[in-house]
mmCIF file of C-alpha atoms in Angstrom:
data_model
loop_
_atom_site.group_PDB
_atom_site.id
_atom_site.type_symbol
_atom_site.label_atom_id
_atom_site.label_comp_id
_atom_site.label_asym_id
_atom_site.label_seq_id
_atom_site.Cartn_x
_atom_site.Cartn_y
_atom_site.Cartn_z
ATOM 1 C CA MET P 1 103.842 104.890 170.811
ATOM 2 C CA ILE P 2 101.665 107.224 168.679
ATOM 3 C CA CYS P 3 104.510 107.235 166.096
ATOM 4 C CA VAL P 4 104.620 103.358 166.243
ATOM 5 C CA VAL P 5 101.049 103.142 165.693
ATOM 6 C CA PHE P 6 101.117 105.373 162.695
ATOM 7 C CA MET P 7 104.142 103.258 161.207
ATOM 8 C CA TYR P 8 102.313 99.867 161.999
ATOM 9 C CA ALA P 9 99.135 101.188 160.415
ATOM 10 C CA GLY P 10 101.146 101.946 157.215
ATOM 11 C CA ASN P 11 102.498 98.440 157.504
ATOM 12 C CA ILE P 12 98.959 97.103 157.042
ATOM 13 C CA LEU P 13 98.017 99.383 154.261
ATOM 14 C CA VAL P 14 101.288 98.861 152.257
ATOM 15 C CA GLY P 15 101.111 95.208 152.962
ATOM 16 C CA LYS P 16 97.602 95.032 151.540
ATOM 17 C CA ALA P 17 98.887 96.996 148.476
ATOM 18 C CA LEU P 18 101.642 94.203 147.996
ATOM 19 C CA ASN P 19 99.196 91.585 148.358
ATOM 20 C CA ASP P 20 100.219 90.173 144.998
ATOM 21 C CA LEU P 21 103.498 89.094 146.534
ATOM 22 C CA PRO P 22 103.748 85.843 148.610
ATOM 23 C CA PRO P 23 104.080 86.461 152.293
ATOM 24 C CA MET P 24 107.390 84.813 152.944
ATOM 25 C CA THR P 25 108.877 87.086 150.297
ATOM 26 C CA ILE P 26 107.331 90.342 151.588
ATOM 27 C CA THR P 27 108.796 89.523 155.055
ATOM 28 C CA PHE P 28 112.189 88.402 153.843
ATOM 29 C CA VAL P 29 112.781 91.411 151.677
ATOM 30 C CA ARG P 30 111.534 93.895 154.235
ATOM 31 C CA LEU P 31 113.971 92.271 156.835
ATOM 32 C CA ALA P 32 116.874 92.433 154.220
ATOM 33 C CA VAL P 33 116.166 96.003 153.824
ATOM 34 C CA ALA P 34 116.240 96.673 157.498
ATOM 35 C CA PHE P 35 119.408 94.794 158.006
ATOM 36 C CA ILE P 36 121.236 96.633 155.318
ATOM 37 C CA VAL P 37 119.941 100.136 156.783
ATOM 38 C CA LEU P 38 120.679 98.797 160.487
ATOM 39 C CA PHE P 39 124.200 97.239 159.562
ATOM 40 C CA PRO P 40 126.433 100.310 159.463
ATOM 41 C CA ILE P 41 124.674 101.801 162.513
ATOM 42 C CA GLY P 42 124.755 98.769 164.773
ATOM 43 C CA TYR P 43 127.532 96.425 163.782
ATOM 44 C CA ARG P 44 130.300 98.026 165.997
ATOM 45 C CA SER P 45 127.966 97.854 168.965
ATOM 46 C CA VAL P 46 127.057 94.218 168.014
ATOM 47 C CA TRP P 47 130.877 93.343 168.048
ATOM 48 C CA ARG P 48 131.543 95.114 171.339
ATOM 49 C CA ASN P 49 128.641 93.335 173.068
ATOM 50 C CA LYS P 50 129.106 89.732 171.526
ATOM 51 C CA THR P 51 129.563 88.101 175.014
ATOM 52 C CA VAL P 52 126.358 89.545 176.124
ATOM 53 C CA PHE P 53 124.399 88.232 173.137
ATOM 54 C CA LEU P 54 126.091 84.985 173.351
ATOM 55 C CA ALA P 55 125.324 84.714 177.155
ATOM 56 C CA ASN P 56 121.560 85.486 176.376
ATOM 57 C CA LYS P 57 121.153 83.126 173.183
ATOM 58 C CA MET P 58 117.849 81.931 174.234
ATOM 59 C CA PRO P 59 116.025 85.275 174.691
ATOM 60 C CA VAL P 60 117.700 86.680 171.608
ATOM 61 C CA PHE P 61 116.259 83.731 169.654
ATOM 62 C CA VAL P 62 112.719 83.985 171.095
ATOM 63 C CA LEU P 63 112.640 87.743 170.231
ATOM 64 C CA ALA P 64 113.658 87.049 166.640
ATOM 65 C CA LEU P 65 111.369 84.260 166.373
ATOM 66 C CA SER P 66 108.307 85.794 167.810
ATOM 67 C CA GLY P 67 108.555 89.382 166.936
ATOM 68 C CA ILE P 68 110.508 89.300 163.640
ATOM 69 C CA THR P 69 109.575 85.989 161.954
ATOM 70 C CA LEU P 70 106.304 84.567 163.084
ATOM 71 C CA PHE P 71 104.601 87.796 163.580
ATOM 72 C CA ASN P 72 105.371 89.305 160.228
ATOM 73 C CA THR P 73 104.820 86.253 157.956
ATOM 74 C CA SER P 74 101.564 85.637 159.924
ATOM 75 C CA ILE P 75 100.106 89.119 159.335
ATOM 76 C CA TYR P 76 101.058 88.783 155.504
ATOM 77 C CA GLY P 77 100.023 85.078 155.423
ATOM 78 C CA ALA P 78 96.530 85.923 156.854
ATOM 79 C CA LEU P 79 95.999 88.552 154.299
ATOM 80 C CA GLN P 80 96.236 86.124 151.763
ATOM 81 C CA PHE P 81 93.153 84.206 152.823
ATOM 82 C CA THR P 82 91.008 86.577 154.742
ATOM 83 C CA THR P 83 89.780 90.052 154.634
ATOM 84 C CA SER P 84 91.440 92.999 156.174
ATOM 85 C CA ALA P 85 88.644 93.737 158.395
ATOM 86 C CA ASN P 86 89.004 90.257 159.912
ATOM 87 C CA VAL P 87 92.718 90.773 160.363
ATOM 88 C CA ALA P 88 92.145 94.128 162.012
ATOM 89 C CA ILE P 89 89.473 92.708 164.482
ATOM 90 C CA LEU P 90 91.863 89.984 165.551
ATOM 91 C CA GLU P 91 94.659 92.208 165.725
ATOM 92 C CA SER P 92 92.842 94.366 168.113
ATOM 93 C CA ALA P 93 93.165 91.434 170.638
ATOM 94 C CA ILE P 94 96.930 91.616 170.992
ATOM 95 C CA PRO P 95 96.693 94.144 173.803
ATOM 96 C CA ALA P 96 94.239 92.099 175.923
ATOM 97 C CA VAL P 97 96.343 89.027 175.476
ATOM 98 C CA THR P 98 99.386 90.727 176.364
ATOM 99 C CA VAL P 99 97.762 92.334 179.486
ATOM 100 C CA ILE P 100 96.586 88.675 180.400
ATOM 101 C CA LEU P 101 100.042 87.259 180.000
ATOM 102 C CA SER P 102 101.761 90.345 181.778
ATOM 103 C CA VAL P 103 99.680 89.557 184.771
ATOM 104 C CA LEU P 104 100.350 85.794 184.768
ATOM 105 C CA ILE P 105 104.106 85.975 183.776
ATOM 106 C CA LEU P 106 105.383 89.155 184.937
ATOM 107 C CA LYS P 107 103.029 89.763 187.737
ATOM 108 C CA GLU P 108 102.214 93.222 186.390
ATOM 109 C CA LYS P 109 99.517 94.773 188.900
ATOM 110 C CA VAL P 110 96.670 95.913 186.581
ATOM 111 C CA MET P 111 93.730 97.635 188.404
ATOM 112 C CA LYS P 112 90.073 97.296 187.591
ATOM 113 C CA VAL P 113 89.959 100.477 185.881
ATOM 114 C CA GLN P 114 92.723 99.358 183.660
ATOM 115 C CA TRP P 115 90.651 96.245 182.882
ATOM 116 C CA ILE P 116 87.796 98.226 181.957
ATOM 117 C CA GLY P 117 90.167 100.239 179.551
ATOM 118 C CA VAL P 118 91.229 96.927 177.788
ATOM 119 C CA VAL P 119 87.744 95.927 177.267
ATOM 120 C CA LEU P 120 86.570 99.261 176.339
ATOM 121 C CA SER P 121 89.482 100.001 173.750
ATOM 122 C CA LEU P 122 88.824 96.455 172.242
ATOM 123 C CA PHE P 123 85.222 97.102 171.810
ATOM 124 C CA GLY P 124 85.865 100.545 170.411
ATOM 125 C CA ALA P 125 88.430 98.992 167.675
ATOM 126 C CA VAL P 126 85.878 96.358 166.690
ATOM 127 C CA TRP P 127 83.060 98.967 166.339
ATOM 128 C CA VAL P 128 85.350 101.006 164.168
ATOM 129 C CA ILE P 129 85.879 97.931 161.889
ATOM 130 C CA ILE P 130 82.338 96.858 161.529
ATOM 131 C CA GLU P 131 80.642 100.475 161.594
ATOM 132 C CA GLY P 132 78.565 99.808 164.447
ATOM 133 C CA LYS P 133 76.934 96.901 163.080
ATOM 134 C CA LEU P 134 77.344 94.572 166.115
ATOM 135 C CA LEU P 135 75.316 91.719 164.501
ATOM 136 C CA GLN P 136 77.909 91.831 161.607
ATOM 137 C CA LEU P 137 80.492 90.476 163.827
ATOM 138 C CA ALA P 138 78.797 87.078 164.318
ATOM 139 C CA ALA P 139 78.210 86.934 160.441
ATOM 140 C CA LEU P 140 81.768 87.340 159.522
ATOM 141 C CA GLU P 141 83.104 84.283 157.761
ATOM 142 C CA TRP P 142 86.033 82.717 159.379
ATOM 143 C CA ASN P 143 88.790 80.786 157.532
ATOM 144 C CA ILE P 144 92.444 79.649 157.844
ATOM 145 C CA GLY P 145 93.661 83.251 157.525
ATOM 146 C CA ASP P 146 91.635 84.011 160.715
ATOM 147 C CA PHE P 147 93.576 81.125 162.580
ATOM 148 C CA ILE P 148 96.879 82.103 161.032
ATOM 149 C CA MET P 149 96.090 85.617 162.696
ATOM 150 C CA ILE P 150 96.019 83.816 166.033
ATOM 151 C CA SER P 151 99.557 82.935 165.673
ATOM 152 C CA ALA P 152 100.312 86.762 165.095
ATOM 153 C CA ILE P 153 98.498 87.872 168.443
ATOM 154 C CA LEU P 154 100.335 85.180 170.385
ATOM 155 C CA SER P 155 103.502 86.048 168.784
ATOM 156 C CA TRP P 156 103.540 89.841 169.421
ATOM 157 C CA ALA P 157 102.397 88.972 173.129
ATOM 158 C CA VAL P 158 105.380 86.930 173.606
ATOM 159 C CA TYR P 159 107.523 89.328 171.992
ATOM 160 C CA SER P 160 106.340 92.090 174.196
ATOM 161 C CA LEU P 161 107.030 90.092 177.377
ATOM 162 C CA PHE P 162 110.507 89.272 176.312
ATOM 163 C CA VAL P 163 111.206 92.773 175.542
ATOM 164 C CA LYS P 164 110.127 93.622 179.090
ATOM 165 C CA LEU P 165 112.219 90.905 180.662
ATOM 166 C CA HIS P 166 115.564 91.038 178.603
ATOM 167 C CA MET P 167 115.679 94.168 176.275
ATOM 168 C CA PHE P 168 117.247 96.352 178.817
ATOM 169 C CA LYS P 169 120.441 93.886 178.680
ATOM 170 C CA PHE P 170 121.124 94.959 175.088
ATOM 171 C CA PRO P 171 121.976 98.113 173.137
ATOM 172 C CA PRO P 172 118.993 99.069 171.217
ATOM 173 C CA TYR P 173 120.258 99.332 167.685
ATOM 174 C CA ALA P 174 122.403 96.270 168.223
ATOM 175 C CA VAL P 175 119.803 93.860 169.424
ATOM 176 C CA VAL P 176 117.437 94.946 166.560
ATOM 177 C CA LEU P 177 120.276 94.195 164.148
ATOM 178 C CA VAL P 178 120.879 90.829 165.756
ATOM 179 C CA ILE P 179 117.338 89.600 165.612
ATOM 180 C CA THR P 180 116.708 90.840 162.353
ATOM 181 C CA GLY P 181 119.712 88.887 161.188
ATOM 182 C CA ILE P 182 118.394 85.839 162.782
ATOM 183 C CA GLY P 183 114.987 86.407 161.413
ATOM 184 C CA LEU P 184 116.673 86.395 157.791
ATOM 185 C CA VAL P 185 118.348 83.140 158.606
ATOM 186 C CA LEU P 186 115.167 81.556 159.961
ATOM 187 C CA LEU P 187 113.131 82.823 156.895
ATOM 188 C CA PHE P 188 115.629 81.860 154.293
ATOM 189 C CA PRO P 189 114.731 78.094 153.920
ATOM 190 C CA ALA P 190 110.898 78.970 153.845
ATOM 191 C CA VAL P 191 111.435 81.660 151.172
ATOM 192 C CA VAL P 192 113.246 78.845 149.056
ATOM 193 C CA VAL P 193 110.439 76.380 149.559
ATOM 194 C CA GLU P 194 107.997 79.240 148.628
ATOM 195 C CA TRP P 195 109.718 80.035 145.504
ATOM 196 C CA TRP P 196 110.124 76.576 144.495
ATOM 197 C CA MET P 197 106.259 76.168 144.745
ATOM 198 C CA THR P 198 105.244 79.312 143.386
ATOM 199 C CA GLY P 199 108.128 80.753 141.352
ATOM 200 C CA VAL P 200 110.455 83.627 142.128
ATOM 201 C CA PRO P 201 108.281 86.730 142.168
ATOM 202 C CA SER P 202 109.170 89.947 140.290
ATOM 203 C CA ILE P 203 109.639 92.888 142.895
ATOM 204 C CA ASP P 204 111.310 95.354 140.425
ATOM 205 C CA LYS P 205 107.960 97.200 139.984
ATOM 206 C CA PRO P 206 107.996 100.718 141.150
ATOM 207 C CA GLY P 207 105.239 100.173 143.611
ATOM 208 C CA HIS P 208 106.836 97.026 144.960
ATOM 209 C CA PHE P 209 110.366 98.701 145.484
ATOM 210 C CA ILE P 210 108.712 101.768 147.237
ATOM 211 C CA GLY P 211 106.475 99.598 149.485
ATOM 212 C CA LEU P 212 109.217 97.109 150.490
ATOM 213 C CA LEU P 213 111.573 100.055 151.014
ATOM 214 C CA TYR P 214 109.001 101.506 153.527
ATOM 215 C CA LEU P 215 108.365 98.074 155.337
ATOM 216 C CA GLY P 216 112.098 97.790 155.707
ATOM 217 C CA ILE P 217 112.760 101.284 157.228
ATOM 218 C CA PHE P 218 109.838 102.239 159.195
ATOM 219 C CA PRO P 219 107.896 99.384 160.592
ATOM 220 C CA SER P 220 110.869 96.893 160.798
ATOM 221 C CA PHE P 221 113.218 99.393 162.145
ATOM 222 C CA ILE P 222 112.255 102.781 163.487
ATOM 223 C CA ALA P 223 108.857 101.582 164.888
ATOM 224 C CA LEU P 224 110.482 98.433 166.604
ATOM 225 C CA ILE P 225 113.175 100.461 168.378
ATOM 226 C CA LEU P 226 110.535 102.975 169.579
ATOM 227 C CA TYR P 227 108.274 100.045 170.809
ATOM 228 C CA ASN P 228 110.977 98.341 172.525
ATOM 229 C CA ARG P 229 111.821 101.572 174.269
ATOM 230 C CA ALA P 230 108.007 102.191 175.106
ATOM 231 C CA VAL P 231 107.623 98.642 176.537
ATOM 232 C CA GLY P 232 110.708 99.370 178.745
ATOM 233 C CA LEU P 233 109.122 102.606 180.024
ATOM 234 C CA LEU P 234 105.442 101.721 180.376
ATOM 235 C CA GLY P 235 105.508 98.293 180.646
ATOM 236 C CA ALA P 236 104.281 95.224 178.178
ATOM 237 C CA SER P 237 100.440 95.842 179.080
ATOM 238 C CA LYS P 238 100.404 99.638 178.912
ATOM 239 C CA ALA P 239 102.470 99.717 175.677
ATOM 240 C CA SER P 240 100.606 97.067 173.971
ATOM 241 C CA ILE P 241 97.369 98.897 174.491
ATOM 242 C CA PHE P 242 98.214 101.550 172.082
ATOM 243 C CA LEU P 243 98.092 99.046 169.360
ATOM 244 C CA ASN P 244 94.262 99.240 169.706
ATOM 245 C CA PHE P 245 94.702 102.602 167.914
ATOM 246 C CA LEU P 246 95.747 100.630 164.799
ATOM 247 C CA PRO P 247 92.238 99.864 163.216
ATOM 248 C CA VAL P 248 91.369 103.712 163.689
ATOM 249 C CA VAL P 249 94.566 105.195 162.160
ATOM 250 C CA THR P 250 94.321 102.334 159.415
ATOM 251 C CA MET P 251 90.856 103.237 158.206
ATOM 252 C CA ALA P 252 91.685 107.057 158.254
ATOM 253 C CA GLY P 253 94.754 106.050 156.022
ATOM 254 C CA ALA P 254 92.545 103.955 153.787
ATOM 255 C CA ALA P 255 90.152 106.979 153.408
ATOM 256 C CA LEU P 256 92.905 109.268 152.371
ATOM 257 C CA TRP P 257 94.885 106.777 150.380
ATOM 258 C CA LEU P 258 92.018 104.843 148.949
ATOM 259 C CA GLY P 259 89.163 107.217 148.996
ATOM 260 C CA GLU P 260 87.116 105.324 151.329
ATOM 261 C CA ARG P 261 84.364 107.257 153.407
ATOM 262 C CA ILE P 262 84.653 107.907 157.121
ATOM 263 C CA THR P 263 81.182 107.850 158.937
ATOM 264 C CA TRP P 264 80.194 108.944 162.512
ATOM 265 C CA MET P 265 80.379 105.348 163.350
ATOM 266 C CA HIS P 266 84.141 105.606 162.802
ATOM 267 C CA ILE P 267 84.121 108.821 164.654
ATOM 268 C CA PHE P 268 82.361 107.268 167.504
ATOM 269 C CA GLY P 269 84.767 104.202 167.781
ATOM 270 C CA THR P 270 87.744 106.577 167.690
ATOM 271 C CA ILE P 271 86.387 108.132 170.735
ATOM 272 C CA ILE P 272 85.766 104.851 172.675
ATOM 273 C CA VAL P 273 89.188 103.481 171.584
ATOM 274 C CA ILE P 274 91.053 106.680 173.020
ATOM 275 C CA SER P 275 89.030 106.377 176.069
ATOM 276 C CA GLY P 276 90.080 102.875 176.702
ATOM 277 C CA VAL P 277 93.732 103.639 176.176
ATOM 278 C CA LEU P 278 93.647 106.599 178.562
ATOM 279 C CA LEU P 279 92.152 104.318 181.355
ATOM 280 C CA THR P 280 94.552 101.567 180.656
ATOM 281 C CA THR P 281 97.496 103.846 181.001
ATOM 282 C CA GLN P 282 96.338 105.125 184.205
ATOM 283 C CA GLY P 283 97.847 103.991 187.489
ATOM 284 C CA GLY P 284 98.826 100.408 188.079
ATOM 285 C CA LYS P 285 102.220 98.852 189.004
ATOM 286 C CA SER P 286 104.358 97.287 186.510
ATOM 287 C CA ILE P 287 107.794 95.626 187.069
ATOM 288 C CA VAL P 288 110.593 97.846 185.818
ATOM 289 C CA ARG P 289 113.958 96.756 185.228
ATOM 290 C CA LYS P 290 116.630 98.885 187.225
ATOM 291 C CA GLU P 291 119.585 97.549 185.487
ATOM 292 C CA LYS P 292 121.657 100.069 183.436
ATOM 293 C CA VAL P 293 121.063 99.717 179.438
ATOM 294 C CA ILE P 294 124.049 98.991 177.667
ATOM 295 C CA PRO P 295 124.891 102.025 175.608
ATOM 296 C CA GLU P 296 125.561 101.765 171.731
#
C-alpha cells in the first residue's frame, strides 16, 4: 500500500500540472494509455475467463463506473474549481467513509482502537494540509469543486467494497483490462461533448505527453493492481486507511518538485497520520473470501 500511496500522490501532483487540460480528456487519455499497456498482458486471460465476466456483469460494471470513471473524473473536475488543499482535505475522508460502509455492508468488525485510528489519521491529514491552523479549516471557501469531491469520496468507497466482495472472482490483469475498457466506453460520449463545447485540446506538448503516460501506467495500472490485492489481504477498511498518507506524501512531493517549504507542522502531522494508520491496521476481524483466485 505504501507504493500505491506514492503513485496516487503522483497522480495528484501530475494532475495539477496538467490542469490546463479539461478533466474528461485527462481521464480518457490516461485510460487509453493504460488499456494499450494492459492489452497484450491481459487479453488472453480475458478471453479464457469471458464466461466469468459475463456471469458477473453488474459487479464488473460497478467496478468500472466507480473506481475508473467517476472517481478519476471527479478528482480532475474538482481541481478545475477548487484548491488542491480542499481536494486533499476531502480526499482524506475516503478511509473513514470506507470503514463506515464496510461495517454497514460487509459487516467488518472494527474495534474501538481502530475507530480512534481512523479519527486520528484523518485529523493528522487535515493538520498537514492546513499547517496546524485549525481555525483556517472553517475559513476555507467551499464551491462546486468541493461538492464534486464528495462524488469522488463515495465512488472510491463503493469501489473498495466491490473489490472486497467480487475481485477474487477474476484474474487481476484481466479484470483491470476489462474495467478500463468499460471506463473508456462510458467516458467517450462525455469526452465528445467536452470537445464540442471547449474544442479539442492539444496534448502533444512534451509535458502533457510525459504526464499522461505516467497517469496511464502508474496510477491507472500498477497502483490499481496493487490496491486491489491489498484490499483482498487487509480488507476494505484497513487498506483504505493508508490513503490518509496521501496528503503527507503529496506535500513532500510538492516540496521536492515545486520547491515548497516543509515546516515542523508538516512533520507533526505526518507523525499523527502514521500513528492513526498503525492503530487502524491493528487487530479486528474482516470478512476474507476463501475462494481460489482465478489465475491469469
